[in-house]
Short mmCIF file of C-alpha atoms and ligand atoms in Angstrom, two decimals:
data_model
loop_
_atom_site.label_atom_id
_atom_site.label_comp_id
_atom_site.label_asym_id
_atom_site.label_seq_id
_atom_site.Cartn_x
_atom_site.Cartn_y
_atom_site.Cartn_z
CA MET A 1 225.83 0.30 -31.40
CA HIS A 2 225.40 3.33 -29.50
CA LYS A 3 225.77 6.77 -30.59
CA VAL A 4 227.76 7.61 -27.67
CA VAL A 5 226.95 11.00 -25.95
CA THR A 6 229.22 13.52 -23.94
CA ASN A 7 227.15 16.51 -23.97
CA PHE A 8 223.66 17.14 -22.55
CA SER A 9 223.11 20.64 -22.34
CA LYS A 10 220.86 20.98 -24.85
CA THR A 11 218.02 18.35 -25.51
CA VAL A 12 219.27 16.09 -27.55
CA ILE A 13 218.76 14.32 -30.80
CA VAL A 14 218.52 9.86 -29.94
CA PRO A 15 219.44 7.90 -33.46
CA GLU A 16 217.84 4.76 -34.37
CA CYS A 17 220.59 2.62 -32.41
CA GLY A 18 219.72 4.81 -29.36
CA ILE A 19 222.63 6.90 -27.40
CA LYS A 20 224.74 5.34 -23.98
CA LEU A 21 227.50 7.68 -22.05
CA LYS A 22 231.84 7.41 -22.66
CA ASN A 23 231.63 5.49 -19.65
CA GLU A 24 228.83 3.23 -19.43
CA PRO A 25 228.81 -0.39 -21.87
CA GLU A 26 226.88 -1.08 -24.47
CA PRO A 27 223.43 -1.12 -22.57
CA VAL A 28 221.63 -4.71 -22.96
CA VAL A 29 218.09 -5.94 -22.82
CA ARG A 30 217.39 -8.11 -19.22
CA LYS A 31 216.41 -11.37 -20.09
CA LYS A 32 213.06 -11.22 -19.27
CA TYR A 33 212.17 -8.86 -21.15
CA GLU A 34 214.15 -10.36 -24.76
CA LYS A 35 211.13 -11.28 -26.34
CA GLU A 36 209.30 -8.04 -25.75
CA ILE A 37 212.04 -5.70 -26.08
CA ASP A 38 213.96 -4.80 -29.14
CA ARG A 39 217.15 -1.89 -27.77
CA VAL A 40 217.68 0.02 -25.26
CA LEU A 41 217.57 3.86 -26.69
CA ILE A 42 218.75 5.94 -23.74
CA THR A 43 220.54 4.60 -21.10
CA LYS A 44 219.95 5.34 -17.36
CA GLY A 45 223.53 7.56 -17.82
CA CYS A 46 222.00 9.57 -20.22
CA ILE A 47 218.73 10.50 -18.18
CA GLU A 48 220.47 11.51 -15.31
CA ALA A 49 222.69 13.54 -17.14
CA ARG A 50 220.20 15.04 -19.29
CA ILE A 51 217.98 15.28 -16.26
CA VAL A 52 221.13 17.28 -13.93
CA ALA A 53 220.58 19.53 -17.34
CA LEU A 54 217.51 20.49 -17.31
CA ALA A 55 217.03 20.98 -13.77
CA LYS A 56 219.45 23.88 -14.83
CA GLU A 57 217.14 25.82 -17.71
CA ILE A 58 214.40 25.14 -15.44
CA ASP A 59 215.70 27.00 -11.66
CA ALA A 60 217.29 29.55 -15.13
CA ALA A 61 213.29 30.01 -16.89
CA PHE A 62 211.78 30.33 -13.47
CA LYS A 63 214.37 33.05 -12.95
CA ASN A 64 213.30 35.46 -9.43
CA VAL A 65 210.85 32.61 -8.82
CA ASN A 66 210.76 31.48 -4.74
CA GLU A 67 207.85 28.47 -5.57
CA LEU A 68 207.36 25.97 -7.90
CA VAL A 69 203.80 23.93 -8.64
CA CYS A 70 205.30 20.19 -9.24
CA PHE A 71 202.26 19.35 -12.11
CA VAL A 72 202.81 15.08 -12.10
CA ILE A 73 200.85 13.61 -14.79
CA LEU A 74 200.76 9.97 -13.90
CA LYS A 75 201.62 7.16 -14.45
CA GLY A 76 204.68 8.34 -16.58
CA GLY A 77 205.78 11.10 -14.83
CA MET A 78 206.00 9.33 -12.24
CA PHE A 79 210.20 8.18 -12.20
CA PHE A 80 211.04 11.17 -14.64
CA ALA A 81 208.95 14.11 -11.97
CA ALA A 82 210.54 12.49 -8.97
CA ASP A 83 214.54 13.20 -10.52
CA LEU A 84 213.74 15.91 -11.48
CA ILE A 85 211.80 17.73 -8.86
CA ARG A 86 215.04 16.16 -6.18
CA THR A 87 217.26 17.27 -9.01
CA LEU A 88 215.54 20.83 -8.69
CA ASP A 89 215.42 20.75 -4.69
CA GLU A 90 219.35 20.28 -4.51
CA LEU A 91 220.70 22.60 -6.91
CA SER A 92 218.14 25.89 -7.09
CA ASP A 93 217.49 28.50 -4.50
CA ILE A 94 213.50 28.13 -5.95
CA ARG A 95 211.14 25.82 -3.32
CA THR A 96 208.79 22.64 -4.64
CA LYS A 97 205.37 22.18 -4.41
CA ILE A 98 204.30 19.24 -6.72
CA ASP A 99 200.93 17.56 -7.27
CA PHE A 100 200.13 15.23 -9.94
CA ILE A 101 196.93 13.81 -12.27
CA ARG A 102 196.02 10.68 -14.15
CA CYS A 103 195.58 10.37 -17.69
CA SER A 104 195.23 8.56 -20.01
CA SER A 105 194.58 8.96 -24.14
CA TYR A 106 196.51 5.57 -24.82
CA GLY A 107 194.49 2.58 -23.34
CA ASP A 108 196.75 -0.63 -23.90
CA ARG A 109 197.22 0.32 -27.61
CA SER A 110 200.39 1.66 -29.01
CA THR A 111 198.78 4.31 -31.05
CA SER A 112 196.59 7.34 -29.26
CA SER A 113 193.25 6.69 -28.69
CA GLY A 114 192.31 10.95 -29.91
CA LYS A 115 190.19 11.26 -26.84
CA VAL A 116 192.54 12.15 -23.45
CA ASP A 117 190.28 11.28 -20.38
CA LEU A 118 191.01 13.24 -16.85
CA TYR A 119 190.27 11.67 -12.96
CA THR A 120 190.79 14.70 -10.80
CA ILE A 121 192.53 17.86 -11.26
CA ASP A 122 192.99 20.86 -8.96
CA LYS A 123 193.23 24.49 -10.49
CA PHE A 124 196.66 26.62 -9.27
CA GLU A 125 195.16 30.25 -9.45
CA GLY A 126 198.66 32.54 -8.88
CA GLU A 127 201.01 30.33 -8.46
CA ASN A 128 204.09 29.18 -10.68
CA VAL A 129 203.64 26.16 -12.78
CA LEU A 130 206.01 23.44 -13.71
CA LEU A 131 203.52 20.56 -16.28
CA ILE A 132 206.08 17.14 -15.64
CA GLU A 133 205.84 14.71 -18.31
CA ASP A 134 207.21 11.83 -19.52
CA ILE A 135 206.19 11.63 -23.45
CA VAL A 136 204.80 14.63 -26.26
CA ASP A 137 203.11 12.64 -29.45
CA THR A 138 200.68 14.29 -31.22
CA GLY A 139 200.38 17.03 -28.15
CA LYS A 140 196.77 16.65 -27.33
CA THR A 141 197.53 15.32 -23.32
CA LEU A 142 199.13 18.72 -23.37
CA SER A 143 197.31 21.13 -24.64
CA THR A 144 194.43 19.20 -23.50
CA LEU A 145 195.55 20.17 -20.06
CA GLN A 146 197.66 23.14 -20.57
CA GLY A 147 193.73 24.94 -21.42
CA LEU A 148 192.64 23.76 -18.22
CA LEU A 149 195.88 24.21 -15.71
CA ALA A 150 197.48 27.58 -17.68
CA LYS A 151 194.20 29.98 -16.00
CA ASN A 152 195.58 33.16 -14.03
CA VAL A 153 198.41 31.14 -13.07
CA LYS A 154 201.60 33.14 -12.31
CA ASN A 155 203.73 31.44 -14.93
CA PHE A 156 203.05 28.04 -17.35
CA LYS A 157 206.21 26.32 -18.49
CA THR A 158 205.65 23.03 -19.83
CA CYS A 159 208.67 19.20 -19.66
CA VAL A 160 208.91 16.26 -20.91
CA LEU A 161 211.72 14.19 -20.70
CA LEU A 162 211.11 12.34 -25.21
CA ASP A 163 209.02 14.08 -28.19
CA LYS A 164 208.02 11.89 -30.82
CA GLY A 165 208.63 15.78 -32.48
CA ILE A 166 206.22 15.71 -35.20
CA ALA A 167 204.83 18.62 -36.07
CA ARG A 168 201.73 19.94 -33.81
CA ASP A 169 200.37 22.62 -31.69
CA VAL A 170 201.39 23.00 -28.60
CA LYS A 171 204.06 24.00 -26.35
CA VAL A 172 206.65 23.02 -24.61
CA ASP A 173 209.45 24.72 -23.05
CA PHE A 174 211.81 22.26 -22.03
CA ILE A 175 212.19 18.67 -23.39
CA GLY A 176 214.95 16.26 -22.71
CA PHE A 177 215.36 13.92 -25.78
CA ARG A 178 214.21 13.92 -29.63
CA ILE A 179 213.60 10.46 -29.62
CA PRO A 180 211.90 8.40 -33.78
CA LYS A 181 209.07 8.03 -33.53
CA ILE A 182 209.29 4.93 -32.18
CA PHE A 183 206.86 3.00 -29.25
CA VAL A 184 208.68 3.55 -26.52
CA GLY A 185 208.04 1.68 -22.40
CA GLY A 186 210.66 2.75 -19.07
CA TYR A 187 211.43 4.58 -17.04
CA GLY A 188 208.08 5.27 -16.34
CA LEU A 189 205.98 4.12 -19.09
CA ASP A 190 204.28 1.49 -20.31
CA TYR A 191 203.08 -0.56 -22.75
CA ALA A 192 200.14 -2.48 -21.48
CA GLY A 193 201.19 -1.48 -17.85
CA TYR A 194 204.88 -3.63 -17.76
CA TYR A 195 208.19 -1.75 -18.75
CA ARG A 196 208.17 1.04 -16.69
CA GLY A 197 210.17 -0.09 -13.27
CA LEU A 198 213.00 -0.18 -16.03
CA PRO A 199 215.70 2.03 -15.66
CA GLU A 200 216.06 2.82 -18.91
CA ILE A 201 213.58 3.41 -21.88
CA VAL A 202 213.43 0.77 -24.23
CA VAL A 203 212.45 0.72 -28.04
CA ILE A 204 209.07 -2.16 -27.60
CA LYS A 205 208.89 -5.22 -30.49
CA LYS A 206 206.78 -4.00 -33.24
CA GLU A 207 204.57 -7.22 -33.09
CA ILE A 208 203.73 -7.30 -29.52
CA LEU A 209 201.96 -4.13 -30.19
CA LYS A 210 198.20 -3.42 -31.20
CA LYS A 211 197.25 -2.09 -33.28
P1 LIG B 1 199.76 12.94 -27.48
O1 LIG B 1 199.16 12.19 -28.48
O2 LIG B 1 198.24 13.17 -26.71
O3 LIG B 1 200.66 11.45 -26.31
O4 LIG B 1 201.12 14.02 -27.68
C1 LIG B 1 201.07 11.23 -24.80
C2 LIG B 1 200.90 9.93 -24.39
O5 LIG B 1 200.83 9.34 -25.28
C3 LIG B 1 201.79 7.98 -24.40
N1 LIG B 1 202.37 7.58 -25.53
C4 LIG B 1 203.60 7.01 -24.60
N2 LIG B 1 203.47 5.72 -23.85
N3 LIG B 1 205.68 5.26 -25.39
C5 LIG B 1 204.47 4.45 -24.15
O6 LIG B 1 204.26 4.01 -22.87
C6 LIG B 1 205.21 5.50 -25.96
O7 LIG B 1 206.03 6.00 -26.43
C7 LIG B 1 204.51 6.95 -26.46
N4 LIG B 1 203.45 7.91 -26.77
C8 LIG B 1 202.66 8.80 -26.10
C9 LIG B 1 201.85 8.20 -23.03
O8 LIG B 1 201.29 8.49 -22.37
C10 LIG B 1 202.07 10.22 -23.10
O9 LIG B 1 200.91 11.15 -22.26
MG1 LIG B 2 201.25 9.92 -20.56
#
């Protein structure tokens, strides 16, 4: 049974059993993925509700800011950033610009290789920058990018949808959900390229993950 969540104003702590909205039916894994996906962890409704609250937090934190460069880490951050930036543009007076970087530390594995590969990078001197990422685990990806991007910018903040909540040395300003330390997919997140298109966050079965 999923836990019913009604308040999305702060980072939501997600239990092992997963969460859903009061009016959402008990979520089920789509038939085509039954062999690979164990369960739905965070429903589409919960993601939508938390993104509205995050957009309000970001709007308040960038008070008196006219323009914000939203810097999206691909590929995992694609759907989260798309929904967050559109919500921000709807709710806030801030004008947004969008840029992307492609970055990878996992390859086809389910544990971090410890090496973060960067593909392209632009500089944002004098700008207000929001770095948008799907998930933080060891913090290596974020600290690498913060080190490169945060130089000479006016105001720099980081937003992640999911946080696996282990001790680490990286500053994250906005966190959507704190999740247990399990490998997840869906809503932009993949394992070996699959599951990105799912509208919810799901738990991948342990037996299909290569170490
Ligand atoms: P670090 O360790 O650098 O890891 O904080 C963050 C990056 O690793 C990927 N990651 C995941 N991807 N399911 C995924 O699909 C996961 O559970 C997961 N944990 C970490 C992610 O790409 C992120 O950029
Ligand atoms: Mg990523």
